Coordinates of C-alpha atoms in Angstrom, one line a residue:
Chain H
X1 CA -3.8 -34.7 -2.7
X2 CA -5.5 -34.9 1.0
X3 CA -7.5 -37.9 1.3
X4 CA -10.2 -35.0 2.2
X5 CA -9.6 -33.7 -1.0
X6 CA -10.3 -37.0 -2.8
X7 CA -13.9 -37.6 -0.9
X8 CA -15.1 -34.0 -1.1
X9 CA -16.0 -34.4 -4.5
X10 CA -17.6 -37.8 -4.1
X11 CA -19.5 -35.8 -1.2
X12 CA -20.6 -33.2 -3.5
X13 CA -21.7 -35.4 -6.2
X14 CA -24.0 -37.8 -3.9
X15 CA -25.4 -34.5 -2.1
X16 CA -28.1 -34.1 -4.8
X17 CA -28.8 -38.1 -4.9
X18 CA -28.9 -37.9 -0.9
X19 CA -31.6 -35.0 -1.2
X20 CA -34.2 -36.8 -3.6
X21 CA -33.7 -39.8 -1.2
X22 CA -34.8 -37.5 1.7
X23 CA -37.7 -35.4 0.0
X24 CA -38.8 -38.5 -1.6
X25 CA -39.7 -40.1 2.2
X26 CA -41.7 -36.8 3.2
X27 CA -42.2 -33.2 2.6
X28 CA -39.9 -31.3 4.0
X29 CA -38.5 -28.4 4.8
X30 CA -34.4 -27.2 4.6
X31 CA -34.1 -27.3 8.3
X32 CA -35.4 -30.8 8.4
X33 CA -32.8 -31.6 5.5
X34 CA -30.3 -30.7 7.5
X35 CA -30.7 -31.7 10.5
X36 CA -31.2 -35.3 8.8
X37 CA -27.9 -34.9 7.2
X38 CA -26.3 -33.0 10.2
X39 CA -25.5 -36.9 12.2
X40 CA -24.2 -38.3 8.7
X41 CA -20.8 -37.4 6.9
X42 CA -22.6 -35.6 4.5
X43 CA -22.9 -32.9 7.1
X44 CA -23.8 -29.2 5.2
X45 CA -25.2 -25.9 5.5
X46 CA -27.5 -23.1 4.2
X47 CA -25.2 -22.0 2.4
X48 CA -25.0 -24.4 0.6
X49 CA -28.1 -26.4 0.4
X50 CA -30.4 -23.5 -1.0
X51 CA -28.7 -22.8 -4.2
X52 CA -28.3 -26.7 -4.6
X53 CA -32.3 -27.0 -4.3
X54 CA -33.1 -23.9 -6.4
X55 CA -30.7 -25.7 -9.3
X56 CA -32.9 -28.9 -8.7
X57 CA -36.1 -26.5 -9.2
X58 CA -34.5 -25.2 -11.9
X59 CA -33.8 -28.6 -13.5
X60 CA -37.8 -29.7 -12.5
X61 CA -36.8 -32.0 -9.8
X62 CA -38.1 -31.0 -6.8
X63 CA -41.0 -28.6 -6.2
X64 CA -42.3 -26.4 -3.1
X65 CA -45.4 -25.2 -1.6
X66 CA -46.0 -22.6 1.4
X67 CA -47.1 -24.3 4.5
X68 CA -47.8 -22.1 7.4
X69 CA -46.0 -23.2 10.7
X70 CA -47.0 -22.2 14.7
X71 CA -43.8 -20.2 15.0
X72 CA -43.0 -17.9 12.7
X73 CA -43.8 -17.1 9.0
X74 CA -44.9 -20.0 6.1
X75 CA -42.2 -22.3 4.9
X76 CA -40.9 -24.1 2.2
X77 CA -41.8 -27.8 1.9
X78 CA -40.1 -29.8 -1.2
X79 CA -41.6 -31.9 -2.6
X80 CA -40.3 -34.5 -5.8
X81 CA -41.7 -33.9 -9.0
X82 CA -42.5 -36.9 -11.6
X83 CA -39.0 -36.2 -12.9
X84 CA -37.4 -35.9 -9.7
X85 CA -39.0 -39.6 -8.9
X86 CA -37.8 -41.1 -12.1
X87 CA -34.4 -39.7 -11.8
X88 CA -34.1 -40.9 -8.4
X89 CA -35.2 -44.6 -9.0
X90 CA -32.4 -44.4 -12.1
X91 CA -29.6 -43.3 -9.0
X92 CA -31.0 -45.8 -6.8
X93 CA -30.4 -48.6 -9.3
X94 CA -27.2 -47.2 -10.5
X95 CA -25.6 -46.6 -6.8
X96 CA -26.7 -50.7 -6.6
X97 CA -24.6 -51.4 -9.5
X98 CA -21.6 -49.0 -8.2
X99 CA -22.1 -50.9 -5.2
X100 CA -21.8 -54.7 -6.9
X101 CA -18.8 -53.4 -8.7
X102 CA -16.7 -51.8 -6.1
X103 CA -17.8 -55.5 -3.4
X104 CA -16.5 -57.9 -6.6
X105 CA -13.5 -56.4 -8.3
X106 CA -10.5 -57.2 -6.7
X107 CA -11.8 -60.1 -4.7
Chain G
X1 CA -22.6 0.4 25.1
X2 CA -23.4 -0.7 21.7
X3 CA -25.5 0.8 19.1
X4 CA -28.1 -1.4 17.9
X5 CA -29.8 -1.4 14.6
X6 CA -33.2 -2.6 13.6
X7 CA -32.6 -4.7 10.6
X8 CA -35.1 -6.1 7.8
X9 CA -34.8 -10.1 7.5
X10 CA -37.0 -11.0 4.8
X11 CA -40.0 -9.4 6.2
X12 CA -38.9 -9.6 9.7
X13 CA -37.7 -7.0 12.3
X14 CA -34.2 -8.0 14.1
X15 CA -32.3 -5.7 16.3
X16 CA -28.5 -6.3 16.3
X17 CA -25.6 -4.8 17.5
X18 CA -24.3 -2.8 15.3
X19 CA -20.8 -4.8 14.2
X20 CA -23.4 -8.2 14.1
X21 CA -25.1 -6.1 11.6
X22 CA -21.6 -5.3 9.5
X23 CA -21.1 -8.9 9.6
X24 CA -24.9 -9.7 8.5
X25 CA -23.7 -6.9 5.9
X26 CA -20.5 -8.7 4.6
X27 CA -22.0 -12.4 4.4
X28 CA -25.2 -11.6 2.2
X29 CA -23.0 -9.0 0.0
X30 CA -20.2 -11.9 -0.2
X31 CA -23.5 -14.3 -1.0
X32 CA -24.9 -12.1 -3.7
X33 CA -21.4 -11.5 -5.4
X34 CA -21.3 -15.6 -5.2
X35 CA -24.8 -15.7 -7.1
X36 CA -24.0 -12.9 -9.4
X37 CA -24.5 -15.6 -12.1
X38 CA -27.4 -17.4 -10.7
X39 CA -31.1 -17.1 -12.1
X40 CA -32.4 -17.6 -9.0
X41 CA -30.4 -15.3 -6.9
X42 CA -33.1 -12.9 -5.5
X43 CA -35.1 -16.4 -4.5
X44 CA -32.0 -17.8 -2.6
X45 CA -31.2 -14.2 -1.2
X46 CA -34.4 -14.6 0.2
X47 CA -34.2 -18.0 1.4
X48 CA -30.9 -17.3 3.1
X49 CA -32.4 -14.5 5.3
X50 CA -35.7 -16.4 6.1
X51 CA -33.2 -18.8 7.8
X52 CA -30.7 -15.7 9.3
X53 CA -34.0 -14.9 10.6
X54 CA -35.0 -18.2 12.6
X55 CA -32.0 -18.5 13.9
X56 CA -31.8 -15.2 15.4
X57 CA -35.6 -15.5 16.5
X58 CA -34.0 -19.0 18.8
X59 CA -31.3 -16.7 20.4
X60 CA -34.8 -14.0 21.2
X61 CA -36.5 -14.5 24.5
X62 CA -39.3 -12.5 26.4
X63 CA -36.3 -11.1 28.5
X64 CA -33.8 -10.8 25.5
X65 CA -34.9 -8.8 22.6
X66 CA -31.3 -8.3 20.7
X67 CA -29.1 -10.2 18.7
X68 CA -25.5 -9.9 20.5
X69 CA -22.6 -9.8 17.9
X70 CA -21.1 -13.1 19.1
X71 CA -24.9 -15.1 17.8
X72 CA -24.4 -13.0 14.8
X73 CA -20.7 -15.1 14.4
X74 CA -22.2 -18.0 15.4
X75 CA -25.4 -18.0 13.5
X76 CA -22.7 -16.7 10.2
X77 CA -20.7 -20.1 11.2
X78 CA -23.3 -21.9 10.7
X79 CA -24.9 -20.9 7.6
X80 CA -21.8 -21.5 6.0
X81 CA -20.4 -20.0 3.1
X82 CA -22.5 -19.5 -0.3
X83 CA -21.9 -22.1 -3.2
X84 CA -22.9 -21.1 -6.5
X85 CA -22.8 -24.2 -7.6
X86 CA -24.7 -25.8 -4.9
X87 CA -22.3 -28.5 -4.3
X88 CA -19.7 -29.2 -1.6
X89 CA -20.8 -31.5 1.5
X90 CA -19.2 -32.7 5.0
X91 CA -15.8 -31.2 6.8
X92 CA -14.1 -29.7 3.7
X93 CA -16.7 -27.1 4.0
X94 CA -13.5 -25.3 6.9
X95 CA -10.7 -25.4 3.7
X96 CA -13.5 -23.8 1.4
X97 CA -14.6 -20.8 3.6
X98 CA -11.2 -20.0 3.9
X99 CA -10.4 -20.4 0.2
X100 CA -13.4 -18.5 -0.6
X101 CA -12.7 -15.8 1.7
X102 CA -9.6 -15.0 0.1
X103 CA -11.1 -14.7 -3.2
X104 CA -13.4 -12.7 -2.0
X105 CA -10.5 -10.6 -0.9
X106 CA -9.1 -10.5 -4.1
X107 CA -12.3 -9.3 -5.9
X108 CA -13.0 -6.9 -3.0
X109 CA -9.4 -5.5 -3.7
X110 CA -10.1 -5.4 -7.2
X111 CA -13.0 -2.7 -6.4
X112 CA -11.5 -0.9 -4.0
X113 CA -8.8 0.4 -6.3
X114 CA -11.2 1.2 -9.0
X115 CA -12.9 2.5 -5.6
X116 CA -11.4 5.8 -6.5
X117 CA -13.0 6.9 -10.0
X118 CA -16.8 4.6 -8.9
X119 CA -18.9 5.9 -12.0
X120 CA -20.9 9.0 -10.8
X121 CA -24.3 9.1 -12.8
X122 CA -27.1 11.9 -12.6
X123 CA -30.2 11.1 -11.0
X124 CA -32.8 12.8 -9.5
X125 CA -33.1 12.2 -5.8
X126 CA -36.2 12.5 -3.8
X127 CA -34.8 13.1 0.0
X128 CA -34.9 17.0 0.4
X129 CA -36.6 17.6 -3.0
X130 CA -38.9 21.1 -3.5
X131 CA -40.4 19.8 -6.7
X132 CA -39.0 17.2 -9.0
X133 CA -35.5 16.2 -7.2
X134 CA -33.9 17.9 -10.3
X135 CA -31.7 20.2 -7.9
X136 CA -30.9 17.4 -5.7
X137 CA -30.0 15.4 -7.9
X138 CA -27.8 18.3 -9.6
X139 CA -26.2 19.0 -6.1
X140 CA -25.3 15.3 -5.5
X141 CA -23.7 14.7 -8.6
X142 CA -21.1 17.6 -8.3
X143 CA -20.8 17.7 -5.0
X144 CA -21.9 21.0 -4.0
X145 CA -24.6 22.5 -1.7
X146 CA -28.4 22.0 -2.9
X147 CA -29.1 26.1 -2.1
X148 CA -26.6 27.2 -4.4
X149 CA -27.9 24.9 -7.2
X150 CA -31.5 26.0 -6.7
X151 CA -30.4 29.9 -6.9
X152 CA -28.2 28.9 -10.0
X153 CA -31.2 27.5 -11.5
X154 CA -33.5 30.1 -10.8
X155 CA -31.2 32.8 -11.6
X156 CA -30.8 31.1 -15.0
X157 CA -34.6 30.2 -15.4
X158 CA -35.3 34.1 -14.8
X159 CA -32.0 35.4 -17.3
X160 CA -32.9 33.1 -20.0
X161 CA -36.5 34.2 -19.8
X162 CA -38.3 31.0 -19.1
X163 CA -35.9 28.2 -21.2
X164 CA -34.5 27.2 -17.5
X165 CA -38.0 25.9 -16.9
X166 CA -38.1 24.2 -19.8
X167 CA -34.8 22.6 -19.5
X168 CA -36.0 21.8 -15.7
X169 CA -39.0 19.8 -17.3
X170 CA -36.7 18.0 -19.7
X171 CA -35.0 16.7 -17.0
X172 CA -37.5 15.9 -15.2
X173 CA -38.8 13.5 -18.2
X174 CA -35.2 12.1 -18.7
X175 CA -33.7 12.1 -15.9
X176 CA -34.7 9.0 -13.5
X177 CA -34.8 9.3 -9.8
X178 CA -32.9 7.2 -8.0
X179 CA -34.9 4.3 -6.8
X180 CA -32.3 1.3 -5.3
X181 CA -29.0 1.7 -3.2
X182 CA -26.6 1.0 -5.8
X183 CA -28.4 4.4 -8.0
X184 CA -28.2 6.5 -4.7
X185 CA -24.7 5.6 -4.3
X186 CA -23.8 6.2 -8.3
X187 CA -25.8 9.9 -8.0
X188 CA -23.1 10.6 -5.1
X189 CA -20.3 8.6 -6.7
X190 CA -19.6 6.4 -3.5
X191 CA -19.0 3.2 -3.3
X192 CA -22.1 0.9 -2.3
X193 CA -21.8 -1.8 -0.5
X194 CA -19.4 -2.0 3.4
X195 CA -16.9 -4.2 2.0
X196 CA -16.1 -1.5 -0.4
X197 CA -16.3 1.3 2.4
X198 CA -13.6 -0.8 4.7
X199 CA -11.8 -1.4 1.5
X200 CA -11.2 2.1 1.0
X201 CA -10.8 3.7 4.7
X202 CA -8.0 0.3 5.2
X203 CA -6.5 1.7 1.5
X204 CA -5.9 5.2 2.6
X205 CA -4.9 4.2 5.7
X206 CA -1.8 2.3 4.5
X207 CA -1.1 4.9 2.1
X208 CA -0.8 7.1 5.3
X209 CA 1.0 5.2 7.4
X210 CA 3.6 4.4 4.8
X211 CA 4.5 8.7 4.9
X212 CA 5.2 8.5 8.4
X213 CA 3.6 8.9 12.4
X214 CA 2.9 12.4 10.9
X215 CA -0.1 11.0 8.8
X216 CA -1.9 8.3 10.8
X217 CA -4.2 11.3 12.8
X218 CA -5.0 12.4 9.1
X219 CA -5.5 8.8 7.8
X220 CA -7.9 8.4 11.0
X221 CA -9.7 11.3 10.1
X222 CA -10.1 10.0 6.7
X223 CA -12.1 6.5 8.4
X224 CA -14.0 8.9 10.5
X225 CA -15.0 10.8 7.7
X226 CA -16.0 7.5 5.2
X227 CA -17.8 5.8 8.6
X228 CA -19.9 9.1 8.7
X229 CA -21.0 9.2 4.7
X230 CA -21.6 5.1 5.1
X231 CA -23.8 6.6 8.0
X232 CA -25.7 9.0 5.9
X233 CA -25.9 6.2 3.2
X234 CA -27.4 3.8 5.6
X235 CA -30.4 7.0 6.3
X236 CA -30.9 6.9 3.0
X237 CA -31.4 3.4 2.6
X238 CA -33.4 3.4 5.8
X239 CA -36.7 2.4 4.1
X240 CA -34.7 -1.1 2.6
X241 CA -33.0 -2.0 5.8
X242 CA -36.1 -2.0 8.4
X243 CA -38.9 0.2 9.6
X244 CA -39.8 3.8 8.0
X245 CA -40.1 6.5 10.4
X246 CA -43.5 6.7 12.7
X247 CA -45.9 8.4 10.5
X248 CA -47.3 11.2 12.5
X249 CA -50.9 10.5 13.3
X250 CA -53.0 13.2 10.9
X251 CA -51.5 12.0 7.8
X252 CA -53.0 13.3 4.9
X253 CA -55.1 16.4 6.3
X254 CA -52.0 18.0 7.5
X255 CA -50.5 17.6 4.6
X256 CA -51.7 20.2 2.4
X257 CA -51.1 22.7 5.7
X258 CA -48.1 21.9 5.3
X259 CA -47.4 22.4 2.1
X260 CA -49.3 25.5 2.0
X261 CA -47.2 27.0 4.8
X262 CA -44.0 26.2 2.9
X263 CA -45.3 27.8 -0.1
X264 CA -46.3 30.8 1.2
X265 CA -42.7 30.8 3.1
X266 CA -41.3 30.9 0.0
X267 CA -43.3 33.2 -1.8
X268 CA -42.3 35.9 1.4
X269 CA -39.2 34.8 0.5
X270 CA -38.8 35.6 -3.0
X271 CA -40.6 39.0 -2.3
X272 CA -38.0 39.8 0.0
X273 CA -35.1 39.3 -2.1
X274 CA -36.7 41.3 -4.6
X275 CA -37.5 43.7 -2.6
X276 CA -33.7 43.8 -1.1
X277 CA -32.4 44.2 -4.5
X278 CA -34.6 46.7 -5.6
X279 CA -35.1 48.7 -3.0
X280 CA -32.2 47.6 -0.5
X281 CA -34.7 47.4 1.9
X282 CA -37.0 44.2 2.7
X283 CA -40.8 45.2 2.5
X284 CA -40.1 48.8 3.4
X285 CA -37.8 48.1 6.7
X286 CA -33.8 49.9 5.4
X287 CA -30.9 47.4 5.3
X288 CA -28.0 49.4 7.7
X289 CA -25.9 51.9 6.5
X290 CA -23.4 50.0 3.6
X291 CA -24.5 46.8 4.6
X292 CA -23.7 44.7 1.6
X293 CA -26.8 43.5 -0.4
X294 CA -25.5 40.5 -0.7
X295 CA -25.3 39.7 2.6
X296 CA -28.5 40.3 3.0
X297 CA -29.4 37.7 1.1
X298 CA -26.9 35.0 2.0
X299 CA -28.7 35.7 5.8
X300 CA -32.5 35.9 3.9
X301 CA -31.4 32.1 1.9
X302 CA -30.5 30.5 5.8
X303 CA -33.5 31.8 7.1
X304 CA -35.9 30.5 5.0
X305 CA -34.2 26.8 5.4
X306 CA -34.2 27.2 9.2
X307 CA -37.8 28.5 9.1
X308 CA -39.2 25.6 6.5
X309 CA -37.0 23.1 7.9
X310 CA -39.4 21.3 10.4
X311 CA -42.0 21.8 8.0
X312 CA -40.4 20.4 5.1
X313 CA -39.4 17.4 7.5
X314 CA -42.9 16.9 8.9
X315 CA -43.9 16.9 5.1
X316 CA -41.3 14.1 4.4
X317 CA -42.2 11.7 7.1
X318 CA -45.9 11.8 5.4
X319 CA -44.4 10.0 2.2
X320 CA -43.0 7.5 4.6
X321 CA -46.7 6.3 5.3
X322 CA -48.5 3.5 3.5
X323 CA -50.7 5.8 1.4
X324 CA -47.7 8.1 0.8
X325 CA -48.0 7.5 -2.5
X326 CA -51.3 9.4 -2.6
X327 CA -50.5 11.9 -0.6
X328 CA -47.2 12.4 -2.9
X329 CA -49.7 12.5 -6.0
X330 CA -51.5 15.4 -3.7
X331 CA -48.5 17.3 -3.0
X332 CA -46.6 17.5 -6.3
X333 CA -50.8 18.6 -7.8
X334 CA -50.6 21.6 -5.4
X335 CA -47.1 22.2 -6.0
X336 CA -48.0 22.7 -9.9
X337 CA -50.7 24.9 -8.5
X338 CA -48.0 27.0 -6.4
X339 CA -46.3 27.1 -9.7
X340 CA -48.8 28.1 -12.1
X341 CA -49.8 31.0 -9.0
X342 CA -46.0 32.2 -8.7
X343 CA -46.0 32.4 -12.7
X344 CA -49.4 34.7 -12.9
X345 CA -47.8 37.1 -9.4
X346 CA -44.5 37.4 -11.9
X347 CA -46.6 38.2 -15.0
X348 CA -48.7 40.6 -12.6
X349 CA -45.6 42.6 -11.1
X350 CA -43.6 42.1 -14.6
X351 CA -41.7 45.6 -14.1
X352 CA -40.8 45.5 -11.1
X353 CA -39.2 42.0 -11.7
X354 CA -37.3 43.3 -14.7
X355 CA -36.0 45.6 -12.5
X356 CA -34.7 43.3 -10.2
X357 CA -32.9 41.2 -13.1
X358 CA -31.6 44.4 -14.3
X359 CA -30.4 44.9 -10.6
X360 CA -28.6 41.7 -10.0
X361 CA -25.3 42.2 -11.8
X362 CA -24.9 45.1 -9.6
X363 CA -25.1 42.5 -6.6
X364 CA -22.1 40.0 -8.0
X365 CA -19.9 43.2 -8.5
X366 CA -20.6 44.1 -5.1
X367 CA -20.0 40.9 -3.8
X368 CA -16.3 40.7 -6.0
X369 CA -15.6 43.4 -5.6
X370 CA -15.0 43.2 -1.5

């Protein structure tokens, strides 16, 4: 297996941890999202970042509201819900541990 | 030269070229067969073409007013390819579009060779309708001309002393008319969606080729001929993908002028092909010498649909305007009128119209018998 192939999952599975993070600092909208991710290695797409959203809706992490904007038609801003702020503190303290782990073993 | 098509973005009006559009075609189709499980398709559909839609309104300018197929690629490229799952980040995203392109491929195959027997349903079909898209809908589902189905019917509703009617009504009740693109393409039996149409042109093609230099004009006239009916399909589904026709300005008061006029078209009609039967003469003026009676009407039948034709399509583009609906509710209520008159003439003039039933066989053997 690629070395690619190893990290793409560890991508995938952080994606949804990296999004809270984001949404949790402001409202925002998906091209906002991405252009925040765009300069990182977590790098994605439309494609890929609306159905990952509408399964955190679905799941009653994040919400949305219409907000007009000066060019163009209303857009989505996320928001976090009370779940989606809980469940991201629980990430937050378990990436810390992952992190304390991963410096100390071996060394 | 390209052709450009005006295309419906989640709300918003976007002219492409017209292989952009294909492409546009080909990723939301691939998208929605990606989402087939998702409960939030429709929402993410949606989403997905908000954002086609800004990204072609960055390539739009005062000067530059159409998407070029090239932004189309780009703007594809970077929407990347749908995820069910919602998932994958970062540079694998290269590996999985092609991966996912190939399944895609397979599924796509996977239609196209059940391509050939696409289930053909009966619906009733509004475009071209005279009163309840019965006929149509008749015509479309074995593939015959809508005239011919209309005179079967009418010839039966007359024979069978009324129970034609009846039967017409029934179906009317339980028969639906086709209301989305996938019902339009199952009342023709074609396949729906362009994949499936590329699919099946490339299919016969190689099944051509494979007989020989001989075939390839016949397997190109085969593409030409499936381009043309995804043509016609795309006019049907002109009110789904972007703007309905201009309404013409008096909508509503010409209406029942209209409709009036191609009533009393048809009424003239139906006189004169009784009176041709009857009398083998139309209201008094003698067919020639042994000209066939037959004839006469096959000529009467393609006059009244080149008479009534710009009428009936002035009368069409009115349902195409905002209060169509109304002015549908207006028609079809003077229609059961025109009806309701037509039944109290026959019941008025009841001999001579037994007459012309008891004339009709003598028309078919004519017609045989040359």
């Amino acid at each position: 297996m690629s070395i690619d192939g190893k990290l793409g999952p560890i991508r995938k599975g952080l994606l949804e941890f990296l999004i809270l993070k984001i949404i949790s600092a402001d409202k925002v909208y998906v091209a906002d999202m991405l252009k925040l991710l765009s300069t990182t290695e977590f790098a994605t797409q439309e494609g890929t970042l609306y159905p990952l959203l509408s399964k955190m809706r679905r799941e009653n992490l994040v919400d949305y509201e219409w907000r007009e904007s000066e060019s163009g038609p209303p857009r989505k801003y996320y928001k976090l819900t009370a779940k989606g702020k809980s469940q991201l503190a629980e990430l937050n303290q378990y990436w810390k541990l992952i992190n304390t782990t991963i410096s100390e073993l071996g060394n | 030269m390209n052709k450009v098509i005006t295309i419906n973005l989640n709300g918003n009006a976007y002219q492409v070229e017209e292989r952009g559009y294909q492409l546009l075609c080909e990723y939301l189709d691939g998208a929605e067969a990606q989402l087939k499980d998702n409960p939030d398709r429709a929402e993410i559909i949606s989403d997905l073409e908000q954002a086609i839609a800004d990204k072609c309104r960055s390539f739009l300018g005062p000067q530059k007013t159409i998407v070029a197929t090239s932004e189309i690629e780009q703007i594809i490229h970077a929407m990347g390819p749908v995820d069910s799952e919602g998932g994958e980040a970062g540079t694998s995203s290269q590996t999985q579009s092609s991966s996912s392109q190939s399944d895609r491929k397979s599924d796509s195959g996977g239609n196209s060779k059940s391509g050939a027997d696409i289930p053909k349903r009966l619906y009733r079909i509004r475009e071209g309708k005279q009163i309840e898209g019965v006929c149509t809908g008749l015509a479309a589902y074995f593939g015959i001309d809508v005239t011919i189905v209309r005179l079967i019917f009418v010839a039966v509703a007359i024979a069978s002393g009324g129970i034609g009617v009846g039967v017409y009504f029934i179906l009317v009740v339980v028969v639906p008319y086709a209301e989305t693109s996938e019902q339009h393409a199952a009342a023709f039996g074609m396949p729906f969606n362009a994949q499936d149409f590329i699919n099946q042109a490339k299919e016969h093609y190689s099944e051509f080729k494979k007989d020989g230099e001989d075939w390839k004009q016949r397997a190109k006239e085969k593409q030409h001929e499936w381009q043309r009916s995804w043509r016609r399909s795309m006019r049907r589904r002109r009110s789904w993908w972007g703007p309905p026709p201009v309404p013409p300005p008096l909508v509503g008061a010409t209406l029942p002028i209209f409709g009036v006029l191609i009533g009393l078209l048809t009424l003239i009609w139906i006189f004169a092909v009784i009176s041709v039967i009857n009398t083998h003469a139309i209201f008094g003026w003698p067919l020639p010498f042994r000209f066939p009676v037959w004839v006469a009407i096959v000529i009467l039948i393609i006059l009244l649909n080149v008479v009534i034709g710009p009428f009936k399509y002035m009368r069409d583009a009115q349902y195409a305007h905002p209060y169509g609906a109304v002015v549908a509710v207006w028609a079809s209520i003077a229609w059961m009128a025109f009806l309701v008159f037509v039944a109290w003439l026959a019941y008025q003039h009841a001999p001579e119209l037994q007459n012309f039933i008891q004339n009709l066989p003598n028309v078919w053997n004519e017609m045989m018998n040359r």
